[in-house]
Coordinates of N, CA and C in Angstrom, one line a residue:
X1 N 38.8 14.8 76.6 CA 37.7 14.8 76.6 C 36.7 15.3 75.4
X2 N 35.8 15.7 75.4 CA 34.7 16.3 74.1 C 34.7 17.4 74.5
X3 N 35.0 18.7 74.1 CA 33.6 19.7 74.8 C 32.6 20.1 73.9
X4 N 31.8 20.9 74.3 CA 30.5 21.3 73.4 C 30.5 21.4 72.3
X5 N 31.4 21.7 71.9 CA 31.5 22.1 70.0 C 31.6 20.9 69.8
X6 N 32.7 20.4 69.9 CA 32.9 18.7 69.7 C 31.9 17.8 69.6
X7 N 30.7 17.8 71.1 CA 29.9 17.1 70.9 C 28.7 17.5 69.7
X8 N 28.4 19.1 69.8 CA 27.9 19.3 68.1 C 28.3 19.1 67.0
X9 N 29.5 18.5 66.6 CA 29.9 18.3 65.3 C 30.2 16.9 64.9
X10 N 29.9 15.9 66.3 CA 29.6 14.6 65.9 C 28.6 14.3 65.8
X11 N 27.4 14.9 66.5 CA 26.3 15.1 66.3 C 25.8 14.9 64.7
X12 N 26.5 16.4 64.2 CA 26.1 16.7 62.7 C 26.7 15.4 61.4
X13 N 28.2 14.9 61.9 CA 28.7 14.1 61.3 C 27.7 13.1 61.0
X14 N 26.8 12.8 62.4 CA 26.5 11.1 62.2 C 24.8 11.4 61.2
X15 N 24.2 12.8 61.7 CA 23.3 12.9 60.7 C 23.8 13.0 59.2
X16 N 24.9 13.6 59.3 CA 25.4 13.8 57.3 C 25.4 12.2 56.8
X17 N 26.1 11.2 58.1 CA 26.2 9.9 57.2 C 25.0 9.5 57.4
X18 N 23.8 9.0 58.3 CA 22.6 8.8 57.8 C 22.1 8.9 56.6
X19 N 22.2 10.1 56.3 CA 21.4 10.6 55.3 C 21.9 10.3 54.2
X20 N 24.0 10.4 53.9 CA 24.5 9.9 52.9 C 24.4 7.9 52.7
X21 N 23.7 7.4 53.9 CA 23.8 5.9 53.9 C 22.4 5.8 52.9
X22 N 21.2 6.9 53.3 CA 20.2 6.4 52.4 C 20.3 7.2 50.8
X23 N 21.0 8.0 50.6 CA 21.4 8.5 49.1 C 21.5 7.1 48.6
X24 N 22.3 6.2 48.5 CA 22.0 5.0 47.3 C 20.3 4.7 47.0
X25 N 19.8 4.5 48.1 CA 18.5 3.6 48.1 C 18.0 4.7 47.0
X26 N 17.8 5.8 47.0 CA 17.5 7.2 46.6 C 17.5 7.1 45.4
X27 N 18.7 7.1 44.8 CA 18.9 6.9 43.5 C 19.2 5.7 42.8
X28 N 18.7 4.6 43.4 CA 18.3 3.5 43.1 C 17.0 3.3 42.5
X29 N 16.2 4.3 43.7 CA 14.8 4.3 43.1 C 14.5 5.0 42.1
X30 N 15.2 6.3 42.2 CA 15.4 7.3 40.7 C 15.5 6.4 39.4
X31 N 16.5 5.7 39.1 CA 17.0 5.1 37.9 C 16.0 3.6 37.9
X32 N 15.2 3.4 38.8 CA 14.3 2.3 38.1 C 13.5 2.9 38.0
X33 N 12.7 4.2 38.0 CA 11.7 4.7 37.6 C 11.9 5.1 36.5
X34 N 13.0 5.8 36.0 CA 13.5 6.3 35.0 C 13.7 5.4 34.2
X35 N 13.7 3.9 34.3 CA 14.0 2.3 33.6 C 12.8 2.0 33.2
X36 N 11.9 1.9 34.1 CA 10.6 1.7 34.2 C 9.7 2.4 32.8
X37 N 9.3 4.0 33.4 CA 9.5 4.8 31.8 C 9.7 4.8 30.6
X38 N 10.7 4.4 30.3 CA 11.7 3.9 29.2 C 10.5 2.8 28.7
X39 N 11.0 1.7 29.4 CA 10.5 0.9 29.2 C 8.4 0.9 28.8
X40 N 7.6 1.5 29.4 CA 6.5 1.9 29.4 C 6.1 2.2 28.2
X41 N 7.3 3.5 27.8 CA 7.2 4.1 26.9 C 7.5 3.1 25.2
X42 N 8.6 2.3 25.7 CA 8.9 1.6 24.3 C 7.3 0.9 24.0
X43 N 6.7 0.2 25.3 CA 6.1 -1.0 24.9 C 4.3 0.0 24.6
X44 N 4.6 1.5 25.2 CA 3.0 1.6 24.7 C 3.4 2.0 22.5
X45 N 4.6 2.6 22.4 CA 4.8 2.6 21.3 C 4.7 1.4 20.4
X46 N 4.9 0.4 20.8 CA 4.3 -1.3 19.8 C 3.1 -1.6 19.9
X47 N 2.7 -1.1 20.8 CA 1.1 -1.3 20.9 C 0.1 -0.7 20.0
X48 N 0.8 0.6 20.2 CA 0.2 1.7 19.3 C 0.6 1.2 17.5
X49 N 2.1 0.7 17.8 CA 2.2 0.3 15.7 C 1.1 -0.5 15.4
X50 N 0.8 0.4 13.8 CA -0.5 0.0 13.7 C 0.0 -1.4 12.4
X51 N -0.7 -2.4 11.7 CA -0.3 -3.4 10.9 C -0.2 -2.9 9.9
X52 N 0.9 -3.1 9.4 CA 1.8 -3.0 7.8 C 1.9 -4.0 7.0
X53 N 0.9 -4.9 7.2 CA 0.1 -5.9 6.5 C -1.5 -5.6 5.9
X54 N -1.7 -6.3 4.9 CA -3.2 -6.3 4.2 C -3.4 -7.6 4.1
X55 N -4.3 -8.0 5.1 CA -4.8 -9.6 5.1 C -5.4 -10.3 3.8
X56 N -5.2 -11.5 3.7 CA -5.8 -12.2 2.9 C -7.3 -11.6 2.4
X57 N -6.9 -11.4 0.8 CA -8.9 -11.0 0.5 C -8.3 -10.8 -1.1
X58 N -9.5 -10.1 -1.3 CA -10.1 -9.4 -2.6 C -10.6 -8.1 -2.2
X59 N -10.0 -7.2 -2.9 CA -10.3 -5.8 -2.4 C -10.3 -5.3 -3.6
X60 N -11.7 -4.3 -3.7 CA -12.5 -4.0 -5.3 C -12.4 -2.5 -4.8
X61 N -11.9 -1.5 -5.9 CA -11.9 0.2 -5.5 C -13.3 0.8 -6.1
X62 N -13.5 0.5 -4.9 CA -15.3 0.5 -4.7 C -15.4 1.9 -4.7
X63 N -15.1 2.9 -4.4 CA -15.1 4.5 -4.0 C -14.1 5.4 -4.9
X64 N -14.4 6.4 -5.7 CA -13.6 7.5 -6.2 C -14.0 8.6 -5.7
X65 N -13.4 9.8 -5.3 CA -13.6 11.0 -4.6 C -12.9 11.9 -5.1
X66 N -13.7 13.3 -5.3 CA -12.6 14.6 -5.8 C -12.6 15.2 -4.5
X67 N -11.7 16.5 -5.1 CA -11.2 17.4 -3.4 C -12.7 17.7 -2.6
X68 N -13.8 17.9 -3.4 CA -15.0 18.3 -2.7 C -15.5 17.4 -2.0
X69 N -15.3 16.4 -2.2 CA -15.4 14.5 -1.5 C -16.8 14.3 -2.2
X70 N -16.9 15.1 -3.2 CA -17.8 14.2 -4.5 C -17.5 12.9 -4.9
X71 N -18.1 11.5 -4.2 CA -18.1 10.2 -4.5 C -18.8 9.6 -5.6
X72 N -18.0 8.9 -6.4 CA -19.0 8.1 -7.1 C -18.7 6.6 -7.0
X73 N -19.6 5.4 -6.7 CA -19.2 4.6 -6.7 C -19.5 3.7 -7.7
X74 N -18.3 2.3 -7.4 CA -18.3 1.2 -8.5 C -18.8 -0.2 -8.4
X75 N -19.3 -1.2 -8.5 CA -19.5 -2.5 -8.4 C -18.6 -3.6 -9.1
X76 N -18.1 -4.5 -8.3 CA -17.2 -5.2 -9.1 C -17.8 -5.8 -9.9
X77 N -17.0 -6.4 -11.0 CA -17.8 -7.6 -11.8 C -17.2 -9.3 -11.5
X78 N -19.0 -9.7 -11.3 CA -18.9 -10.7 -10.6 C -19.9 -11.7 -10.8
X79 N -19.3 -13.1 -11.0 CA -20.5 -14.4 -11.4 C -20.1 -15.0 -10.3
X80 N -21.4 -15.8 -10.0 CA -21.2 -16.8 -8.7 C -20.2 -16.7 -7.7
X81 N -19.9 -15.7 -7.4 CA -18.8 -15.3 -6.4 C -17.3 -15.5 -6.5
X82 N -17.1 -15.3 -8.3 CA -15.6 -15.2 -8.5 C -15.7 -13.9 -9.1
X83 N -14.5 -12.9 -9.0 CA -14.5 -11.7 -9.4 C -13.9 -11.8 -10.6
X84 N -14.2 -11.1 -11.6 CA -13.2 -10.7 -13.3 C -13.0 -9.4 -13.4
X85 N -12.1 -9.1 -14.0 CA -11.8 -8.1 -14.8 C -12.9 -8.2 -16.4
X86 N -14.3 -7.1 -16.5 CA -14.8 -7.8 -17.8 C -13.8 -7.5 -19.1
X87 N -14.4 -7.6 -20.3 CA -13.6 -7.2 -21.4 C -14.3 -6.0 -22.2
X88 N -15.2 -5.0 -21.2 CA -15.1 -3.5 -22.0 C -15.2 -2.9 -20.7
X89 N -15.3 -1.7 -20.9 CA -15.0 -0.8 -19.9 C -15.5 0.5 -20.3
X90 N -16.2 1.4 -19.2 CA -16.9 2.9 -19.6 C -15.8 3.8 -19.8
X91 N -16.2 4.6 -20.8 CA -15.1 5.4 -21.1 C -14.8 6.4 -19.9
X92 N -13.5 6.6 -19.7 CA -12.6 7.4 -18.4 C -12.8 6.7 -17.2
X93 N -13.3 5.6 -17.0 CA -13.7 5.0 -15.8 C -12.3 3.5 -15.7
X94 N -12.1 3.3 -14.6 CA -11.1 2.2 -14.2 C -12.1 1.5 -13.2
X95 N -11.4 0.3 -13.1 CA -11.8 -0.9 -12.5 C -10.3 -1.2 -11.9
X96 N -10.7 -1.6 -11.0 CA -9.0 -2.4 -9.9 C -9.2 -3.2 -8.9
X97 N -8.4 -4.1 -9.0 CA -8.9 -5.5 -7.8 C -7.4 -5.6 -7.1
X98 N -7.5 -6.0 -6.2 CA -6.3 -5.9 -4.6 C -6.4 -6.9 -4.5
X99 N -5.8 -8.5 -5.0 CA -5.8 -9.7 -4.3 C -4.3 -9.9 -3.2
X100 N -4.2 -10.5 -2.3 CA -3.5 -10.8 -1.2 C -4.0 -12.1 -0.9
X101 N -2.4 -13.2 -1.0 CA -3.0 -14.7 -0.6 C -1.6 -14.5 0.0
X102 N -1.4 -15.4 1.1 CA 0.0 -15.8 1.5 C 1.1 -14.8 1.3
X103 N 0.5 -13.5 1.8 CA 1.7 -12.5 1.9 C 2.5 -12.4 0.4
X104 N 1.5 -13.0 -0.5 CA 1.6 -12.1 -2.0 C 0.4 -11.4 -2.2
X105 N 0.7 -9.7 -3.4 CA -0.1 -8.9 -3.4 C 0.0 -8.7 -5.0
X106 N -1.0 -9.1 -5.5 CA -1.2 -8.5 -7.4 C -2.1 -7.5 -7.2
X107 N -2.1 -6.9 -8.2 CA -2.9 -5.8 -8.6 C -3.8 -6.1 -9.8
X108 N -4.9 -6.2 -10.5 CA -6.0 -5.9 -11.5 C -6.3 -4.9 -12.1
X109 N -6.3 -4.7 -13.2 CA -6.6 -3.4 -13.4 C -7.5 -3.3 -14.9
X110 N -8.3 -2.4 -15.1 CA -9.0 -2.6 -16.3 C -9.4 -1.0 -16.6
X111 N -8.7 -0.2 -17.7 CA -8.3 0.8 -17.8 C -7.9 1.5 -19.0
X112 N -7.7 2.8 -19.5 CA -7.9 3.6 -20.4 C -8.3 2.7 -21.6
X113 N -8.2 3.2 -22.6 CA -8.6 2.5 -24.4 C -7.5 2.8 -25.2
X114 N -7.3 1.9 -25.8 CA -6.2 1.9 -26.8 C -6.9 2.6 -28.1
X115 N -5.8 2.1 -29.2 CA -6.5 2.9 -30.1 C -7.5 2.8 -31.4
X116 N -8.2 1.5 -30.4 CA -9.4 0.6 -31.4 C -10.4 1.2 -30.0
X117 N -10.1 1.4 -29.4 CA -11.2 1.7 -28.7 C -11.4 0.5 -27.7
X118 N -11.0 0.2 -26.8 CA -10.4 -0.9 -26.2 C -10.1 -0.9 -25.2
X119 N -10.7 -1.1 -24.0 CA -10.3 -1.3 -22.6 C -8.7 -2.5 -22.6
X120 N -7.9 -1.3 -21.8 CA -6.5 -2.0 -21.3 C -6.6 -3.1 -20.2
X121 N -6.9 -4.3 -20.2 CA -6.2 -5.2 -19.1 C -5.4 -5.9 -18.5
X122 N -5.0 -6.0 -16.7 CA -3.9 -6.1 -16.5 C -3.8 -6.5 -15.1
X123 N -2.3 -7.2 -14.8 CA -2.1 -7.5 -13.7 C -0.8 -7.7 -13.4
X124 N -0.5 -7.3 -12.1 CA 1.2 -7.4 -11.9 C 1.3 -7.6 -10.3
X125 N 2.1 -8.2 -10.0 CA 2.6 -8.5 -8.9 C 3.4 -7.3 -8.4
X126 N 2.8 -7.3 -6.7 CA 3.3 -5.9 -6.3 C 4.8 -6.6 -5.0
X127 N 6.0 -5.7 -4.9 CA 6.7 -6.5 -4.0 C 6.9 -5.0 -2.9
X128 N 6.8 -5.9 -1.5 CA 6.6 -5.2 -0.8 C 8.3 -4.2 -0.7
X129 N 8.1 -3.0 0.0 CA 9.5 -1.8 -0.2 C 10.1 -2.9 0.9
X130 N 9.4 -2.0 2.1 CA 10.1 -2.2 3.3 C 8.6 -2.6 4.6
X131 N 9.0 -2.8 5.4 CA 7.9 -3.0 6.5 C 7.4 -2.6 7.8
X132 N 7.7 -1.1 7.2 CA 7.1 -0.2 7.8 C 6.0 0.2 7.6
X133 N 5.6 0.5 6.5 CA 4.4 1.2 6.0 C 3.6 -0.1 5.2
X134 N 2.6 0.2 3.8 CA 2.0 -0.2 3.0 C 2.6 0.0 1.9
X135 N 3.9 0.2 1.2 CA 4.2 0.9 0.1 C 4.6 -0.8 -0.6
X136 N 4.5 -0.4 -1.7 CA 5.1 -1.5 -3.2 C 5.5 -1.0 -4.1
X137 N 6.3 -1.9 -4.8 CA 7.0 -1.6 -6.1 C 6.5 -2.4 -7.0
X138 N 6.1 -2.1 -8.2 CA 5.6 -3.0 -8.9 C 6.8 -2.6 -10.5
X139 N 7.5 -4.1 -10.7 CA 8.4 -4.3 -11.9 C 8.2 -4.0 -13.1
X140 N 6.5 -5.1 -13.5 CA 6.3 -5.2 -14.6 C 4.7 -5.1 -14.6
X141 N 4.3 -5.0 -15.6 CA 2.8 -5.5 -16.1 C 2.7 -6.5 -17.4
X142 N 1.6 -7.4 -17.0 CA 1.4 -8.3 -18.1 C 0.0 -7.9 -18.6
X143 N 0.4 -7.4 -19.5 CA -0.9 -6.8 -19.9 C -1.7 -8.1 -20.8
X144 N -3.6 -7.9 -20.4 CA -4.0 -9.6 -21.3 C -5.2 -9.5 -21.7
X145 N -5.4 -8.1 -21.6 CA -6.6 -7.2 -22.7 C -6.2 -5.8 -23.5
X146 N -6.4 -5.9 -24.4 CA -6.4 -4.5 -25.5 C -4.7 -5.0 -25.7
X147 N -4.8 -4.0 -26.7 CA -3.3 -3.6 -27.3 C -2.4 -2.8 -26.5
X148 N -1.1 -3.0 -26.5 CA -0.6 -2.4 -25.4 C 0.6 -1.4 -26.0
X149 N 1.5 -0.2 -26.0 CA 2.0 0.5 -26.7 C 3.0 0.5 -27.3
X150 N 3.5 -1.1 -27.9 CA 4.0 -1.5 -29.2 C 3.1 -2.6 -29.9
X151 N 1.8 -2.2 -29.7 CA 0.9 -2.9 -30.3 C 1.1 -4.6 -30.0
X152 N 1.7 -5.0 -29.2 CA 1.7 -6.6 -29.3 C 0.5 -7.4 -28.3
X153 N -0.5 -7.8 -29.9 CA -1.5 -8.2 -28.8 C -2.6 -9.3 -29.4
X154 N -2.3 -10.9 -29.1 CA -3.1 -11.5 -30.1 C -4.3 -11.4 -29.4
X155 N -5.1 -11.2 -30.3 CA -6.5 -11.7 -30.0 C -6.7 -13.3 -29.4
X156 N -6.5 -13.9 -30.4 CA -7.2 -14.8 -31.0 C -6.6 -15.8 -29.5
X157 N -4.9 -15.9 -29.3 CA -4.0 -16.9 -28.9 C -4.5 -16.1 -27.0
X158 N -4.5 -15.4 -27.0 CA -4.9 -14.5 -25.6 C -6.3 -14.9 -25.0
X159 N -7.4 -14.4 -26.0 CA -8.5 -15.1 -25.9 C -8.7 -16.8 -25.3
X160 N -8.1 -18.0 -25.8 CA -8.0 -18.9 -25.8 C -7.8 -19.3 -24.3
X161 N -6.3 -18.5 -24.2 CA -5.6 -18.6 -22.6 C -6.8 -18.2 -21.5
X162 N -7.1 -16.7 -21.3 CA -8.5 -16.3 -21.0 C -9.6 -17.5 -21.1
X163 N -9.9 -18.1 -22.0 CA -11.4 -19.0 -22.2 C -10.7 -20.3 -21.3
X164 N -9.5 -20.5 -21.0 CA -9.0 -21.6 -20.2 C -9.0 -21.4 -18.6
X165 N -8.4 -20.1 -18.6 CA -8.3 -19.3 -17.5 C -9.5 -19.5 -16.4
X166 N -10.6 -18.5 -17.1 CA -11.7 -18.5 -16.5 C -12.8 -18.6 -16.8
X167 N -13.0 -19.7 -18.4 CA -14.3 -20.2 -18.2 C -15.4 -19.3 -19.1
X168 N -14.9 -17.8 -18.9 CA -15.6 -16.9 -19.5 C -15.2 -16.3 -20.6
X169 N -15.3 -16.3 -21.9 CA -14.9 -16.2 -23.0 C -14.4 -14.1 -22.5
X170 N -13.2 -13.5 -23.2 CA -13.0 -12.2 -23.0 C -12.8 -12.1 -21.4
X171 N -13.0 -12.8 -20.2 CA -12.8 -12.3 -18.9 C -11.7 -12.8 -18.0
X172 N -11.0 -12.1 -17.2 CA -9.8 -12.2 -16.9 C -10.4 -12.7 -15.0
X173 N -10.4 -14.0 -15.2 CA -10.5 -14.2 -13.4 C -9.4 -13.4 -12.2
X174 N -10.2 -12.8 -11.2 CA -9.2 -12.6 -9.9 C -8.9 -13.2 -9.5
X175 N -7.1 -13.8 -9.4 CA -6.2 -14.7 -9.0 C -5.6 -15.6 -10.1
X176 N -6.3 -15.4 -11.0 CA -5.3 -16.0 -12.6 C -4.1 -15.1 -13.1
X177 N -3.0 -15.8 -13.2 CA -1.7 -15.6 -13.9 C -1.5 -15.6 -15.0
X178 N -2.5 -15.7 -15.9 CA -2.5 -15.7 -17.3 C -1.2 -14.9 -18.0
X179 N 0.1 -15.3 -18.9 CA 0.3 -14.6 -19.6 C 0.0 -13.7 -20.7
X180 N 0.4 -12.7 -21.2 CA -0.2 -11.3 -21.7 C 1.6 -11.0 -22.0
X181 N 1.2 -9.5 -22.5 CA 2.1 -8.9 -23.1 C 2.9 -8.3 -22.0
X182 N 4.2 -8.9 -21.5 CA 4.9 -8.4 -20.1 C 5.6 -6.6 -20.5
X183 N 4.9 -5.9 -19.7 CA 5.7 -4.2 -20.0 C 6.4 -4.2 -19.0
X184 N 8.1 -3.7 -19.0 CA 8.2 -3.3 -18.0 C 7.8 -2.3 -17.1
X185 N 8.2 -1.7 -15.9 CA 8.0 -0.2 -15.7 C 8.3 0.1 -14.1
X186 N 8.2 0.7 -13.6 CA 8.5 1.1 -12.3 C 7.6 2.2 -11.8
X187 N 7.1 1.6 -11.3 CA 6.0 1.9 -10.0 C 6.0 2.2 -8.8
X188 N 5.9 3.0 -7.6 CA 5.3 2.7 -6.7 C 4.1 3.3 -6.0
X189 N 3.7 2.4 -5.4 CA 2.3 2.6 -4.5 C 1.9 2.5 -3.1
X190 N 1.7 3.5 -2.5 CA 1.7 3.3 -1.2 C 0.2 3.1 -0.5
X191 N -0.7 2.3 0.2 CA -1.9 2.7 0.6 C -1.6 2.8 1.7
X192 N -2.9 3.8 2.3 CA -3.3 4.1 3.7 C -4.3 3.4 4.3
X193 N -4.1 3.0 5.2 CA -5.3 2.1 5.9 C -6.5 3.3 6.2
X194 N -8.2 3.0 6.3 CA -8.9 3.7 6.2 C -10.0 2.7 7.6
X195 N -10.9 3.0 7.6 CA -12.0 2.6 8.4 C -12.4 1.2 7.9
X196 N -12.6 1.3 6.3 CA -13.2 0.2 6.3 C -12.6 -0.4 5.1
X197 N -11.1 0.0 4.9 CA -10.3 -0.6 3.7 C -9.2 0.1 3.4
X198 N -8.8 0.5 2.6 CA -7.7 1.5 2.2 C -7.4 2.4 0.8
X199 N -7.2 3.4 0.8 CA -6.6 4.6 -0.1 C -6.0 4.8 -0.7
X200 N -5.3 4.7 -1.8 CA -4.2 5.1 -2.0 C -3.4 6.5 -2.1
X201 N -2.7 6.3 -1.4 CA -1.4 7.3 -1.3 C -1.3 8.3 -2.5
X202 N -2.2 9.3 -3.0 CA -1.8 9.9 -4.2 C -0.8 10.9 -4.1
X203 N -0.8 11.2 -2.9 CA 0.8 12.4 -3.1 C 2.1 11.6 -3.4
X204 N 1.9 10.5 -2.7 CA 2.9 9.8 -2.9 C 3.5 9.5 -4.2
X205 N 2.1 9.1 -4.6 CA 2.2 8.1 -5.8 C 2.8 8.7 -7.0
X206 N 2.4 10.3 -6.8 CA 2.8 11.2 -8.1 C 4.1 11.4 -7.8
X207 N 4.6 11.7 -6.3 CA 5.8 11.8 -6.3 C 6.6 10.7 -6.5
X208 N 6.6 9.8 -6.0 CA 7.3 8.9 -6.8 C 7.4 8.7 -8.4
X209 N 6.1 9.2 -9.0 CA 6.2 8.9 -10.4 C 6.8 10.3 -11.3
X210 N 6.8 11.6 -10.5 CA 7.9 12.7 -10.9 C 9.6 12.2 -10.9
X211 N 9.8 11.3 -10.0 CA 11.1 10.9 -9.6 C 11.7 10.1 -11.1
X212 N 10.5 9.3 -11.9 CA 11.3 8.2 -12.7 C 10.8 8.7 -13.7
X213 N 9.4 9.5 -14.0 CA 9.1 9.8 -15.4 C 10.0 10.3 -16.5
X214 N 10.9 11.2 -16.3 CA 11.7 11.6 -17.5 C 12.6 10.7 -18.0
X215 N 13.2 9.7 -17.1 CA 14.2 8.6 -17.3 C 13.5 7.7 -18.0
X216 N 11.9 7.2 -17.8 CA 11.5 6.0 -18.5 C 11.3 6.1 -19.5
X217 N 11.1 7.2 -19.6 CA 10.0 7.6 -20.8 C 11.5 8.0 -22.0
X218 N 12.3 8.2 -21.6 CA 13.4 8.3 -23.0 C 13.5 7.2 -22.8
X219 N 14.0 6.1 -22.3 CA 14.1 4.3 -22.0 C 12.8 3.8 -22.9
X220 N 11.5 4.6 -23.5 CA 10.5 4.2 -24.1 C 9.9 2.9 -23.5
X221 N 9.9 2.9 -22.0 CA 8.9 2.1 -20.8 C 7.3 2.6 -20.5
X222 N 6.6 1.7 -20.1 CA 5.5 1.8 -19.6 C 5.7 2.8 -18.3
X223 N 5.3 3.9 -17.2 CA 5.2 4.2 -16.5 C 3.8 4.8 -15.8
X224 N 3.8 4.8 -14.7 CA 2.3 5.6 -14.1 C 1.5 4.4 -14.2
X225 N 1.0 3.7 -14.5 CA 0.2 2.8 -15.3 C -0.7 3.1 -14.9
X226 N -1.5 2.4 -13.4 CA -2.4 2.3 -12.6 C -3.3 3.5 -12.3
X227 N -2.9 4.0 -11.3 CA -3.8 5.4 -11.0 C -3.0 6.7 -11.1
X228 N -2.7 7.1 -12.3 CA -1.8 8.5 -12.6 C -3.3 9.4 -13.0
X229 N -4.0 8.5 -13.6 CA -5.1 9.3 -14.2 C -5.7 10.0 -13.1
X230 N -6.3 9.3 -11.9 CA -7.2 9.5 -11.1 C -6.1 10.7 -10.5
X231 N -4.8 10.2 -9.7 CA -4.1 10.9 -8.7 C -3.4 12.4 -9.1
X232 N -3.7 12.7 -10.7 CA -3.0 13.9 -11.5 C -4.2 14.8 -11.7
X233 N -5.4 13.8 -10.9 CA -6.6 15.2 -11.2 C -7.2 15.2 -9.9
X234 N -6.1 14.6 -8.6 CA -6.6 14.7 -7.5 C -7.7 14.0 -7.1
X235 N -8.0 13.2 -7.2 CA -9.2 12.3 -6.9 C -8.3 11.0 -6.4
X236 N -9.5 10.6 -5.5 CA -8.7 9.4 -4.2 C -9.2 8.0 -4.6
X237 N -8.8 7.3 -4.4 CA -9.3 6.0 -4.8 C -9.4 5.1 -3.5
X238 N -10.3 4.5 -3.3 CA -10.7 3.3 -2.5 C -10.7 1.9 -2.7
X239 N -9.9 1.4 -1.5 CA -10.4 -0.3 -1.9 C -11.0 -0.7 -0.5
X240 N -12.1 -1.5 -0.4 CA -12.3 -2.3 0.7 C -13.0 -4.0 0.0
X241 N -12.5 -4.2 1.1 CA -12.7 -6.5 1.1 C -14.1 -6.4 0.2
X242 N -14.2 -7.3 -0.7 CA -15.2 -7.8 -1.2 C -15.4 -9.2 -1.5
X243 N -14.4 -9.9 -0.6 CA -14.7 -11.5 -0.5 C -15.2 -12.1 0.4

C-alpha cells in the first residue's frame, strides 16, 4: 500500500514525465526556428547582392569631378549614332569609352600628348578578375593614334587601317579592333556602380599602380596608362550609357 508520501512522489514523477515528453517538441521547434533564421539570413544576403557585371552598351566618360565636387562635363564624338575616338584632343583632356558586348569588355581612350603634340589613342580588352566585383585587368594596350614611347607608329599604314575600319579619316570607331602598336602593361581598374552609371575607383587604382610601377618601369613597360593622371590628381571619372 502506498502511504501519502509515496503518493506525492508518484504525482511529482508523473508531472516530470509529462514535461519531459513535451521537451523534444520544444527543442525541435527551437531548432526549426534557428534553421529558418539562417535560411532567411542567407536569402536576404542573396537578394541584396549587387549585380557584378555591366550590361551591354557603350559607356562614355561624361563627367570629371575634383575633391570639392566641382565637375566638368564632356560630350562623346558621335556621327549618325556611331561613336569615335577623334584624331585630336584638347590639352590635358581625356576621352574614354567603355564597350561591353556579350560579356566582353573593352576600353577606348584618347589622352596624353606625344612629342609631336598629337593625342594618343588606344583600345584594350579588359579581363574580369573575379565574380565578386567590377574589377578588371588589362594586359596590353593597342595604340592606334599617336606615337608610342618607342616611337613605333606608321602614319600612312595605320591611317589606311582606320579609313577601312570606320570610313572616317583619322577616326577610330568604338567597337573596331584595328591593330596598332601593342604595348604590354599591367593595369587594374575597378568600377563602382552609381545611380546613373559607373565611377572609376581611384583609390584602388592608385593602390594597384603602386604595387607594380617600380618593377614595370625597370622593365621599360607601359603602366598606369588610362586613369593615372586623373586619379593621381584626386579627380573622379564617371561613365554612363550613351548607346
